[in-house]
PDB file of C-alpha atoms in Angstrom:
ATOM      1  CA  UNK S 228      45.382 126.635  74.774  1.00 50.00           C
ATOM      2  CA  UNK S 229      48.933 127.437  75.773  1.00 71.00           C
ATOM      3  CA  UNK S 230      51.515 124.660  75.779  1.00 77.00           C
ATOM      4  CA  UNK S 231      52.496 123.314  79.227  1.00 87.00           C
ATOM      5  CA  UNK S 232      55.611 124.541  80.963  1.00 92.00           C
ATOM      6  CA  UNK S 233      58.874 122.680  80.382  1.00 92.00           C
ATOM      7  CA  UNK S 234      59.952 120.918  83.589  1.00 93.00           C
ATOM      8  CA  UNK S 235      63.610 120.924  82.503  1.00 92.00           C
ATOM      9  CA  UNK S 236      63.491 124.705  82.213  1.00 93.00           C
ATOM     10  CA  UNK S 237      61.862 124.974  85.640  1.00 94.00           C
ATOM     11  CA  UNK S 238      64.518 122.686  87.129  1.00 92.00           C
ATOM     12  CA  UNK S 239      67.247 124.904  85.720  1.00 93.00           C
ATOM     13  CA  UNK S 240      65.467 128.017  86.999  1.00 93.00           C
ATOM     14  CA  UNK S 241      65.295 126.560  90.529  1.00 91.00           C
ATOM     15  CA  UNK S 242      68.942 125.465  90.313  1.00 89.00           C
ATOM     16  CA  UNK S 243      69.989 129.038  89.517  1.00 90.00           C
ATOM     17  CA  UNK S 244      68.233 130.246  92.650  1.00 88.00           C
ATOM     18  CA  UNK S 245      69.527 127.412  94.838  1.00 84.00           C
ATOM     19  CA  UNK S 246      73.156 127.589  93.702  1.00 84.00           C
ATOM     20  CA  UNK S 247      73.331 131.375  93.443  1.00 81.00           C
ATOM     21  CA  UNK S 248      74.635 131.693  89.898  1.00 84.00           C
ATOM     22  CA  UNK S 249      74.108 130.634  86.301  1.00 88.00           C
ATOM     23  CA  UNK S 250      77.562 129.037  86.268  1.00 87.00           C
ATOM     24  CA  UNK S 251      76.984 126.714  89.227  1.00 86.00           C
ATOM     25  CA  UNK S 252      73.476 125.944  87.998  1.00 88.00           C
ATOM     26  CA  UNK S 253      74.964 124.793  84.681  1.00 89.00           C
ATOM     27  CA  UNK S 254      77.171 122.349  86.591  1.00 88.00           C
ATOM     28  CA  UNK S 255      74.223 121.138  88.660  1.00 86.00           C
ATOM     29  CA  UNK S 256      72.011 120.382  85.646  1.00 88.00           C
ATOM     30  CA  UNK S 257      74.922 119.156  83.501  1.00 87.00           C
ATOM     31  CA  UNK S 258      74.554 121.780  80.786  1.00 90.00           C
ATOM     32  CA  UNK S 259      76.743 124.513  79.387  1.00 90.00           C
ATOM     33  CA  UNK S 260      76.244 128.028  80.669  1.00 89.00           C
ATOM     34  CA  UNK S 261      75.056 129.154  77.245  1.00 90.00           C
ATOM     35  CA  UNK S 262      72.449 126.367  77.263  1.00 90.00           C
ATOM     36  CA  UNK S 263      71.252 127.500  80.693  1.00 91.00           C
ATOM     37  CA  UNK S 264      70.935 131.084  79.458  1.00 91.00           C
ATOM     38  CA  UNK S 265      68.992 129.881  76.429  1.00 92.00           C
ATOM     39  CA  UNK S 266      66.634 127.875  78.655  1.00 93.00           C
ATOM     40  CA  UNK S 267      65.937 130.967  80.754  1.00 93.00           C
ATOM     41  CA  UNK S 268      65.227 133.075  77.661  1.00 93.00           C
ATOM     42  CA  UNK S 269      62.758 130.461  76.467  1.00 92.00           C
ATOM     43  CA  UNK S 270      61.156 130.253  79.905  1.00 94.00           C
ATOM     44  CA  UNK S 271      60.764 134.034  79.973  1.00 93.00           C
ATOM     45  CA  UNK S 272      59.169 133.911  76.520  1.00 91.00           C
ATOM     46  CA  UNK S 273      56.824 131.166  77.716  1.00 91.00           C
ATOM     47  CA  UNK S 274      55.819 133.076  80.866  1.00 92.00           C
ATOM     48  CA  UNK S 275      55.675 136.360  78.984  1.00 91.00           C
ATOM     49  CA  UNK S 276      57.474 138.156  81.819  1.00 92.00           C
ATOM     50  CA  UNK S 277      61.128 138.877  82.625  1.00 93.00           C
ATOM     51  CA  UNK S 278      62.390 136.607  85.388  1.00 94.00           C
ATOM     52  CA  UNK S 279      65.783 138.214  85.979  1.00 90.00           C
ATOM     53  CA  UNK S 280      67.076 141.771  85.906  1.00 86.00           C
ATOM     54  CA  UNK S 281      70.556 143.224  85.985  1.00 80.00           C
ATOM     55  CA  UNK S 282      71.713 145.141  89.024  1.00 73.00           C
ATOM     56  CA  UNK S 283      75.249 146.196  88.357  1.00 71.00           C
ATOM     57  CA  UNK S 284      77.274 143.026  87.933  1.00 69.00           C
ATOM     58  CA  UNK S 285      74.652 140.786  89.490  1.00 73.00           C
ATOM     59  CA  UNK S 286      71.402 139.227  88.359  1.00 79.00           C
ATOM     60  CA  UNK S 287      68.389 139.343  90.624  1.00 85.00           C
ATOM     61  CA  UNK S 288      64.915 137.873  90.463  1.00 90.00           C
ATOM     62  CA  UNK S 289      62.176 140.176  89.287  1.00 91.00           C
ATOM     63  CA  UNK S 290      58.869 140.221  91.127  1.00 91.00           C
ATOM     64  CA  UNK S 291      57.519 137.826  88.492  1.00 93.00           C
ATOM     65  CA  UNK S 292      60.541 135.551  88.940  1.00 92.00           C
ATOM     66  CA  UNK S 293      60.007 135.477  92.677  1.00 90.00           C
ATOM     67  CA  UNK S 294      56.357 134.558  92.118  1.00 91.00           C
ATOM     68  CA  UNK S 295      57.276 131.785  89.678  1.00 93.00           C
ATOM     69  CA  UNK S 296      59.747 130.227  92.116  1.00 91.00           C
ATOM     70  CA  UNK S 297      57.147 128.766  94.480  1.00 88.00           C
ATOM     71  CA  UNK S 298      55.099 127.400  91.568  1.00 91.00           C
ATOM     72  CA  UNK S 299      58.230 125.855  90.029  1.00 92.00           C
ATOM     73  CA  UNK S 300      59.162 124.071  93.247  1.00 88.00           C
ATOM     74  CA  UNK S 301      55.642 122.698  93.647  1.00 87.00           C
ATOM     75  CA  UNK S 302      55.506 121.467  90.046  1.00 90.00           C
ATOM     76  CA  UNK S 303      58.876 119.735  90.360  1.00 89.00           C
ATOM     77  CA  UNK S 304      57.847 118.111  93.623  1.00 82.00           C
ATOM     78  CA  UNK S 305      54.550 116.916  92.139  1.00 84.00           C
ATOM     79  CA  UNK S 306      56.460 115.474  89.192  1.00 86.00           C
ATOM     80  CA  UNK S 307      58.732 113.470  91.503  1.00 79.00           C
ATOM     81  CA  UNK S 308      55.774 112.390  93.619  1.00 73.00           C
ATOM     82  CA  UNK S 309      53.883 111.188  90.537  1.00 78.00           C
ATOM     83  CA  UNK S 310      56.822 109.173  89.240  1.00 76.00           C
ATOM     84  CA  UNK S 311      57.384 107.636  92.679  1.00 68.00           C
ATOM     85  CA  UNK S 312      53.750 106.516  92.849  1.00 67.00           C
ATOM     86  CA  UNK S 313      54.278 104.307  89.776  1.00 67.00           C
ATOM     87  CA  UNK S 314      57.782 103.090  90.620  1.00 63.00           C
ATOM     88  CA  UNK S 315      57.873  99.391  91.471  1.00 49.00           C
ATOM     89  CA  UNK S 316      61.254  99.988  93.099  1.00 57.00           C
ATOM     90  CA  UNK S 317      59.778 102.388  95.623  1.00 63.00           C
ATOM     91  CA  UNK S 318      61.629 102.780  98.883  1.00 67.00           C
ATOM     92  CA  UNK S 319      60.616 100.565 101.757  1.00 73.00           C
ATOM     93  CA  UNK S 320      61.894 100.046 105.266  1.00 79.00           C
ATOM     94  CA  UNK S 321      62.030 102.004 108.509  1.00 84.00           C
ATOM     95  CA  UNK S 322      63.614 105.381 109.219  1.00 88.00           C
ATOM     96  CA  UNK S 323      64.141 106.958 112.624  1.00 91.00           C
ATOM     97  CA  UNK S 324      63.683 110.728 112.790  1.00 94.00           C
ATOM     98  CA  UNK S 325      63.992 113.096 115.736  1.00 94.00           C
ATOM     99  CA  UNK S 326      62.812 116.671 116.242  1.00 93.00           C
ATOM    100  CA  UNK S 327      62.121 119.103 119.093  1.00 91.00           C
ATOM    101  CA  UNK S 328      58.435 119.182 119.963  1.00 87.00           C
ATOM    102  CA  UNK S 329      57.930 122.791 118.820  1.00 85.00           C
ATOM    103  CA  UNK S 330      59.205 121.926 115.347  1.00 89.00           C
ATOM    104  CA  UNK S 331      57.174 118.728 115.359  1.00 87.00           C
ATOM    105  CA  UNK S 332      53.993 120.616 116.147  1.00 83.00           C
ATOM    106  CA  UNK S 333      54.474 123.147 113.371  1.00 83.00           C
ATOM    107  CA  UNK S 334      56.302 121.258 110.612  1.00 87.00           C
ATOM    108  CA  UNK S 335      55.932 117.512 111.051  1.00 86.00           C
ATOM    109  CA  UNK S 336      52.308 117.066 109.865  1.00 83.00           C
ATOM    110  CA  UNK S 337      53.077 118.381 106.389  1.00 81.00           C
ATOM    111  CA  UNK S 338      56.456 116.648 106.184  1.00 85.00           C
ATOM    112  CA  UNK S 339      54.990 113.274 107.149  1.00 85.00           C
ATOM    113  CA  UNK S 340      51.995 113.628 104.856  1.00 81.00           C
ATOM    114  CA  UNK S 341      54.088 114.527 101.821  1.00 79.00           C
ATOM    115  CA  UNK S 342      56.674 111.839 102.495  1.00 83.00           C
ATOM    116  CA  UNK S 343      54.053 109.142 103.094  1.00 81.00           C
ATOM    117  CA  UNK S 344      52.307 109.899  99.794  1.00 78.00           C
ATOM    118  CA  UNK S 345      55.545 109.394  97.870  1.00 76.00           C
ATOM    119  CA  UNK S 346      56.885 106.537  99.995  1.00 79.00           C
ATOM    120  CA  UNK S 347      53.935 104.538 101.392  1.00 80.00           C
ATOM    121  CA  UNK S 348      56.134 101.536 102.164  1.00 80.00           C
ATOM    122  CA  UNK S 349      58.450 103.431 104.510  1.00 85.00           C
ATOM    123  CA  UNK S 350      57.672 103.385 108.232  1.00 86.00           C
ATOM    124  CA  UNK S 351      58.588 106.518 110.205  1.00 87.00           C
ATOM    125  CA  UNK S 352      59.652 106.226 113.823  1.00 90.00           C
ATOM    126  CA  UNK S 353      59.599 109.679 115.443  1.00 92.00           C
ATOM    127  CA  UNK S 354      60.995 110.855 118.771  1.00 92.00           C
ATOM    128  CA  UNK S 355      60.720 114.376 120.209  1.00 92.00           C
ATOM    129  CA  UNK S 356      63.578 115.748 122.285  1.00 90.00           C
ATOM    130  CA  UNK S 357      65.511 119.018 122.560  1.00 89.00           C
ATOM    131  CA  UNK S 358      68.355 119.501 120.106  1.00 90.00           C
ATOM    132  CA  UNK S 359      71.211 118.471 122.477  1.00 89.00           C
ATOM    133  CA  UNK S 360      69.527 115.123 123.072  1.00 90.00           C
ATOM    134  CA  UNK S 361      68.959 114.597 119.360  1.00 92.00           C
ATOM    135  CA  UNK S 362      72.622 115.341 118.624  1.00 91.00           C
ATOM    136  CA  UNK S 363      73.613 112.622 121.100  1.00 91.00           C
ATOM    137  CA  UNK S 364      71.176 110.182 119.494  1.00 93.00           C
ATOM    138  CA  UNK S 365      72.736 110.905 116.091  1.00 91.00           C
ATOM    139  CA  UNK S 366      76.244 110.330 117.459  1.00 89.00           C
ATOM    140  CA  UNK S 367      75.211 107.046 119.084  1.00 90.00           C
ATOM    141  CA  UNK S 368      73.485 105.748 115.976  1.00 89.00           C
ATOM    142  CA  UNK S 369      69.997 105.873 117.474  1.00 92.00           C
ATOM    143  CA  UNK S 370      68.601 108.169 114.765  1.00 93.00           C
ATOM    144  CA  UNK S 371      68.911 108.262 111.002  1.00 92.00           C
ATOM    145  CA  UNK S 372      67.979 111.932 110.690  1.00 93.00           C
ATOM    146  CA  UNK S 373      67.178 114.832 113.007  1.00 94.00           C
ATOM    147  CA  UNK S 374      65.637 118.261 112.500  1.00 93.00           C
ATOM    148  CA  UNK S 375      67.572 120.436 114.948  1.00 93.00           C
ATOM    149  CA  UNK S 376      68.331 123.983 115.974  1.00 92.00           C
ATOM    150  CA  UNK S 377      71.613 124.573 114.183  1.00 90.00           C
ATOM    151  CA  UNK S 378      74.648 125.417 116.282  1.00 84.00           C
ATOM    152  CA  UNK S 379      78.288 125.349 115.278  1.00 77.00           C
ATOM    153  CA  UNK S 380      79.015 123.688 118.618  1.00 71.00           C
ATOM    154  CA  UNK S 381      76.710 120.752 117.834  1.00 62.00           C
ATOM    155  CA  UNK S 382      78.527 119.695 114.704  1.00 64.00           C
ATOM    156  CA  UNK S 383      77.614 119.813 111.067  1.00 74.00           C
ATOM    157  CA  UNK S 384      74.016 120.235 110.016  1.00 84.00           C
ATOM    158  CA  UNK S 385      72.496 121.420 106.767  1.00 86.00           C
ATOM    159  CA  UNK S 386      70.589 124.649 107.422  1.00 88.00           C
ATOM    160  CA  UNK S 387      67.210 124.504 105.671  1.00 87.00           C
ATOM    161  CA  UNK S 388      65.463 127.468 107.229  1.00 88.00           C
ATOM    162  CA  UNK S 389      66.158 130.737 109.042  1.00 88.00           C
ATOM    163  CA  UNK S 390      63.587 132.640 111.021  1.00 88.00           C
ATOM    164  CA  UNK S 391      63.610 135.288 113.749  1.00 91.00           C
ATOM    165  CA  UNK S 392      63.916 134.414 117.416  1.00 93.00           C
ATOM    166  CA  UNK S 393      61.412 136.581 119.275  1.00 95.00           C
ATOM    167  CA  UNK S 394      60.679 137.801 122.782  1.00 96.00           C
ATOM    168  CA  UNK S 395      57.113 136.798 123.634  1.00 96.00           C
ATOM    169  CA  UNK S 396      54.661 137.519 126.421  1.00 95.00           C
ATOM    170  CA  UNK S 397      50.942 137.142 126.982  1.00 95.00           C
ATOM    171  CA  UNK S 398      48.753 139.539 125.034  1.00 93.00           C
ATOM    172  CA  UNK S 399      46.394 139.648 128.014  1.00 93.00           C
ATOM    173  CA  UNK S 400      48.920 140.415 130.763  1.00 94.00           C
ATOM    174  CA  UNK S 401      51.564 143.067 131.506  1.00 93.00           C
ATOM    175  CA  UNK S 402      54.198 140.538 132.560  1.00 95.00           C
ATOM    176  CA  UNK S 403      56.919 142.365 130.627  1.00 94.00           C
ATOM    177  CA  UNK S 404      56.391 145.523 132.709  1.00 94.00           C
ATOM    178  CA  UNK S 405      57.477 143.928 135.976  1.00 95.00           C
ATOM    179  CA  UNK S 406      60.671 145.292 137.549  1.00 94.00           C
ATOM    180  CA  UNK S 407      62.119 141.808 137.821  1.00 96.00           C
ATOM    181  CA  UNK S 408      61.231 139.922 134.681  1.00 96.00           C
ATOM    182  CA  UNK S 409      59.928 136.367 135.238  1.00 97.00           C
ATOM    183  CA  UNK S 410      61.361 134.098 132.550  1.00 97.00           C
ATOM    184  CA  UNK S 411      60.564 130.648 131.184  1.00 96.00           C
ATOM    185  CA  UNK S 412      63.370 128.888 129.331  1.00 95.00           C
ATOM    186  CA  UNK S 413      64.595 125.549 128.140  1.00 91.00           C
ATOM    187  CA  UNK S 414      67.335 123.757 130.022  1.00 88.00           C
ATOM    188  CA  UNK S 415      70.697 125.503 130.645  1.00 90.00           C
ATOM    189  CA  UNK S 416      72.227 124.073 127.469  1.00 85.00           C
ATOM    190  CA  UNK S 417      69.395 125.514 125.316  1.00 89.00           C
ATOM    191  CA  UNK S 418      70.734 127.789 122.567  1.00 90.00           C
ATOM    192  CA  UNK S 419      67.760 130.156 122.789  1.00 93.00           C
ATOM    193  CA  UNK S 420      68.113 130.429 126.570  1.00 94.00           C
ATOM    194  CA  UNK S 421      71.780 131.383 126.306  1.00 93.00           C
ATOM    195  CA  UNK S 422      71.020 133.975 123.630  1.00 94.00           C
ATOM    196  CA  UNK S 423      68.253 135.537 125.719  1.00 96.00           C
ATOM    197  CA  UNK S 424      70.333 135.632 128.895  1.00 96.00           C
ATOM    198  CA  UNK S 425      73.203 137.283 127.002  1.00 96.00           C
ATOM    199  CA  UNK S 426      70.884 140.073 125.802  1.00 96.00           C
ATOM    200  CA  UNK S 427      69.340 140.598 129.240  1.00 96.00           C
ATOM    201  CA  UNK S 428      72.771 140.723 130.893  1.00 95.00           C
ATOM    202  CA  UNK S 429      74.099 143.236 128.364  1.00 95.00           C
ATOM    203  CA  UNK S 430      71.066 145.447 129.013  1.00 94.00           C
ATOM    204  CA  UNK S 431      71.424 145.076 132.798  1.00 94.00           C
ATOM    205  CA  UNK S 432      67.812 143.881 133.030  1.00 94.00           C
ATOM    206  CA  UNK S 433      66.749 142.265 136.284  1.00 96.00           C
ATOM    207  CA  UNK S 434      65.206 138.853 135.739  1.00 96.00           C
ATOM    208  CA  UNK S 435      64.618 135.538 137.421  1.00 97.00           C
ATOM    209  CA  UNK S 436      64.080 132.162 135.797  1.00 96.00           C
ATOM    210  CA  UNK S 437      60.825 130.756 137.144  1.00 95.00           C
ATOM    211  CA  UNK S 438      60.294 127.859 134.756  1.00 95.00           C
ATOM    212  CA  UNK S 439      62.810 125.521 133.143  1.00 94.00           C
ATOM    213  CA  UNK S 440      61.624 122.755 130.842  1.00 92.00           C
ATOM    214  CA  UNK S 441      62.603 120.960 127.644  1.00 86.00           C
ATOM    215  CA  UNK S 442      58.915 120.916 126.692  1.00 88.00           C
ATOM    216  CA  UNK S 443      57.669 123.678 124.387  1.00 87.00           C
ATOM    217  CA  UNK S 444      54.169 123.006 125.734  1.00 89.00           C
ATOM    218  CA  UNK S 445      55.258 123.957 129.259  1.00 92.00           C
ATOM    219  CA  UNK S 446      57.037 127.124 128.091  1.00 94.00           C
ATOM    220  CA  UNK S 447      54.015 128.122 126.009  1.00 93.00           C
ATOM    221  CA  UNK S 448      51.665 127.558 128.944  1.00 95.00           C
ATOM    222  CA  UNK S 449      53.818 129.751 131.214  1.00 96.00           C
ATOM    223  CA  UNK S 450      53.764 132.572 128.649  1.00 96.00           C
ATOM    224  CA  UNK S 451      50.061 132.419 127.806  1.00 95.00           C
ATOM    225  CA  UNK S 452      49.068 132.337 131.462  1.00 95.00           C
ATOM    226  CA  UNK S 453      51.000 135.554 132.073  1.00 96.00           C
ATOM    227  CA  UNK S 454      53.434 133.882 134.460  1.00 96.00           C
ATOM    228  CA  UNK S 455      56.579 134.426 132.407  1.00 96.00           C
ATOM    229  CA  UNK S 456      58.265 135.850 129.322  1.00 97.00           C
ATOM    230  CA  UNK S 457      60.216 133.654 126.943  1.00 97.00           C
ATOM    231  CA  UNK S 458      61.942 133.542 123.572  1.00 96.00           C
ATOM    232  CA  UNK S 459      60.535 131.467 120.732  1.00 94.00           C
ATOM    233  CA  UNK S 460      61.176 131.133 117.014  1.00 91.00           C
ATOM    234  CA  UNK S 461      58.466 132.519 114.776  1.00 88.00           C
ATOM    235  CA  UNK S 462      57.162 129.025 114.004  1.00 84.00           C
ATOM    236  CA  UNK S 463      56.337 128.527 117.689  1.00 87.00           C
ATOM    237  CA  UNK S 464      54.157 131.646 118.112  1.00 89.00           C
ATOM    238  CA  UNK S 465      50.702 130.838 119.399  1.00 89.00           C
ATOM    239  CA  UNK S 466      47.369 132.680 119.524  1.00 90.00           C
ATOM    240  CA  UNK S 467      47.294 135.031 122.510  1.00 93.00           C
ATOM    241  CA  UNK S 468      51.012 135.846 122.433  1.00 94.00           C
ATOM    242  CA  UNK S 469      52.463 139.312 121.978  1.00 94.00           C
ATOM    243  CA  UNK S 470      55.861 139.953 120.370  1.00 94.00           C
ATOM    244  CA  UNK S 471      58.139 142.318 122.323  1.00 95.00           C
ATOM    245  CA  UNK S 472      60.765 144.618 120.801  1.00 92.00           C
ATOM    246  CA  UNK S 473      63.060 147.584 121.376  1.00 91.00           C
ATOM    247  CA  UNK S 474      60.200 149.858 122.431  1.00 91.00           C
ATOM    248  CA  UNK S 475      59.479 147.426 125.262  1.00 93.00           C
ATOM    249  CA  UNK S 476      63.128 147.340 126.306  1.00 92.00           C
ATOM    250  CA  UNK S 477      64.027 144.013 124.736  1.00 95.00           C
ATOM    251  CA  UNK S 478      67.066 143.904 122.475  1.00 93.00           C
ATOM    252  CA  UNK S 479      67.441 142.010 119.220  1.00 93.00           C
ATOM    253  CA  UNK S 480      68.066 138.270 119.292  1.00 95.00           C
ATOM    254  CA  UNK S 481      70.004 136.209 116.739  1.00 93.00           C
ATOM    255  CA  UNK S 482      68.025 134.382 114.081  1.00 91.00           C
ATOM    256  CA  UNK S 483      67.061 130.786 114.698  1.00 91.00           C
ATOM    257  CA  UNK S 484      68.633 128.395 112.176  1.00 90.00           C
ATOM    258  CA  UNK S 485      66.892 125.081 111.616  1.00 91.00           C
ATOM    259  CA  UNK S 486      69.053 122.321 110.209  1.00 91.00           C
ATOM    260  CA  UNK S 487      69.112 118.654 109.243  1.00 93.00           C
ATOM    261  CA  UNK S 488      71.592 116.251 110.816  1.00 92.00           C
ATOM    262  CA  UNK S 489      72.182 112.823 109.309  1.00 91.00           C
ATOM    263  CA  UNK S 490      73.293 109.739 111.179  1.00 88.00           C
ATOM    264  CA  UNK S 491      75.059 106.607 110.040  1.00 83.00           C
ATOM    265  CA  UNK S 492      72.517 104.423 108.279  1.00 76.00           C
ATOM    266  CA  UNK S 493      72.331 101.365 106.085  1.00 71.00           C
ATOM    267  CA  UNK S 494      69.535 102.993 104.061  1.00 74.00           C
ATOM    268  CA  UNK S 495      70.983 106.322 102.871  1.00 83.00           C
ATOM    269  CA  UNK S 496      68.501 106.455  99.986  1.00 84.00           C
ATOM    270  CA  UNK S 497      65.590 106.714 102.446  1.00 85.00           C
ATOM    271  CA  UNK S 498      67.410 109.358 104.499  1.00 87.00           C
ATOM    272  CA  UNK S 499      68.147 111.357 101.344  1.00 87.00           C
ATOM    273  CA  UNK S 500      64.503 111.165 100.281  1.00 85.00           C
ATOM    274  CA  UNK S 501      63.219 112.322 103.674  1.00 88.00           C
ATOM    275  CA  UNK S 502      65.801 115.116 103.879  1.00 89.00           C
ATOM    276  CA  UNK S 503      64.661 116.336 100.476  1.00 85.00           C
ATOM    277  CA  UNK S 504      61.024 116.292 101.568  1.00 83.00           C
ATOM    278  CA  UNK S 505      61.876 118.282 104.709  1.00 87.00           C
ATOM    279  CA  UNK S 506      63.828 120.859 102.746  1.00 83.00           C
ATOM    280  CA  UNK S 507      61.049 121.246 100.177  1.00 78.00           C
ATOM    281  CA  UNK S 508      58.354 121.464 102.851  1.00 78.00           C
ATOM    282  CA  UNK S 509      60.151 124.341 104.585  1.00 79.00           C
ATOM    283  CA  UNK S 510      61.528 126.013 101.502  1.00 67.00           C
ATOM    284  CA  UNK S 511      58.583 128.220 100.573  1.00 53.00           C
ATOM    285  CA  UNK S 512      58.862 130.086 103.869  1.00 46.00           C
ATOM    286  CA  UNK S 513      62.623 129.980 104.351  1.00 40.00           C
ATOM    287  CA  UNK S 514      65.118 132.758 103.778  1.00 37.00           C
ATOM    288  CA  UNK S 515      68.029 132.132 101.383  1.00 35.00           C
ATOM    289  CA  UNK S 516      71.169 131.766 103.442  1.00 37.00           C
ATOM    290  CA  UNK S 517      73.204 134.432 101.703  1.00 35.00           C
ATOM    291  CA  UNK S 518      76.585 132.828 102.475  1.00 35.00           C
ATOM    292  CA  UNK S 519      77.044 131.629  98.922  1.00 34.00           C
ATOM    293  CA  UNK S 520      79.025 133.768  96.582  1.00 31.00           C
ATOM    294  CA  UNK S 521      78.095 134.282  92.973  1.00 32.00           C
ATOM    295  CA  UNK S 522      76.306 136.664  90.696  1.00 33.00           C
ATOM    296  CA  UNK S 523      72.812 136.107  92.057  1.00 31.00           C
ATOM    297  CA  UNK S 524      71.430 138.655  94.506  1.00 31.00           C
ATOM    298  CA  UNK S 525      69.666 136.597  97.186  1.00 28.00           C
ATOM    299  CA  UNK S 526      68.667 139.660  99.201  1.00 31.00           C
ATOM    300  CA  UNK S 527      66.457 140.809  96.343  1.00 32.00           C
ATOM    301  CA  UNK S 528      63.885 138.125  97.025  1.00 29.00           C
ATOM    302  CA  UNK S 529      64.233 137.496 100.763  1.00 32.00           C
ATOM    303  CA  UNK S 530      60.671 138.327 101.751  1.00 35.00           C
ATOM    304  CA  UNK S 531      59.943 136.139 104.721  1.00 37.00           C
ATOM    305  CA  UNK S 532      57.135 137.441 106.869  1.00 43.00           C
ATOM    306  CA  UNK S 533      58.724 138.295 110.205  1.00 47.00           C
ATOM    307  CA  UNK S 534      57.114 138.724 113.589  1.00 53.00           C
ATOM    308  CA  UNK S 535      56.978 142.408 114.517  1.00 58.00           C
ATOM    309  CA  UNK S 536      57.148 144.074 117.932  1.00 60.00           C
ATOM    310  CA  UNK S 537      53.699 144.565 119.480  1.00 56.00           C
ATOM    311  CA  UNK S 538      52.233 142.028 117.067  1.00 55.00           C
ATOM    312  CA  UNK S 539      49.477 140.036 118.755  1.00 52.00           C
ATOM    313  CA  UNK S 540      48.982 136.584 117.330  1.00 50.00           C
ATOM    314  CA  UNK S 541      45.256 135.917 116.778  1.00 47.00           C
ATOM    315  CA  UNK S 542      45.637 132.475 115.200  1.00 42.00           C
ATOM    316  CA  UNK S 543      47.225 130.623 112.338  1.00 32.00           C
TER     317      UNK S 543
END
């Protein structure tokens, strides 16, 4: 029977990916760069596959390295969860979290389940509002943490996921073929609404806004019933929707960036724990940000499944 994997080696491996270089990973795990390189050689020997490959002056993940990454994150999370289950100093108290309802529907069940298993003594209070409202709650001290649509105008948030923003219509209707496009959007200060209107105006498309609502449920209902077209992030796609693209006359939209905002709190340890759980829950399907500099080629393993034009969503 083969010996179990070394969690320290896996932690270093994940740190290399997260920081973008062997040098910054060495700082993160408090080791020398030569020690980090030695750990990776031993991990490659243990796996029996190369995890990194040279590409000019950069290192990139091999296919095997990319495959190991998700396993490594899960093993490290399970290790922390196991230790927390036997820690008599486990966190306890109440934390207030806010999120838009479309993110809540798609992400919150897993986030809450994972967090509750590790921190059964912490009570979560959850409110669902659009991002602008959540930003105000953070500023006023009404929330400890919020999962928001990142915008430079809203202030600082830690981006934990990128995904495409998509034009969507009903798969059972030809709404997108109308001369004057009926649209369903969030309120005027909605980031996605402004992005969509900018594209439509640049293309000189005729449109009218028939439905305005902060509720993702209302927008989804308008689309699925064939009454309107809208823009949604990939996480909000629903069965019966069709993705529209250039061939349908709809230009590209900017990516949606999902971020974490932190408020002023007397229990920062609980906020830190929940923020970590959110980041880990979304990490397996997030795209590396690519803004970091270093000798690691993030583009080599950015393989997020993206919604494609004319894709019809049958179900999850």
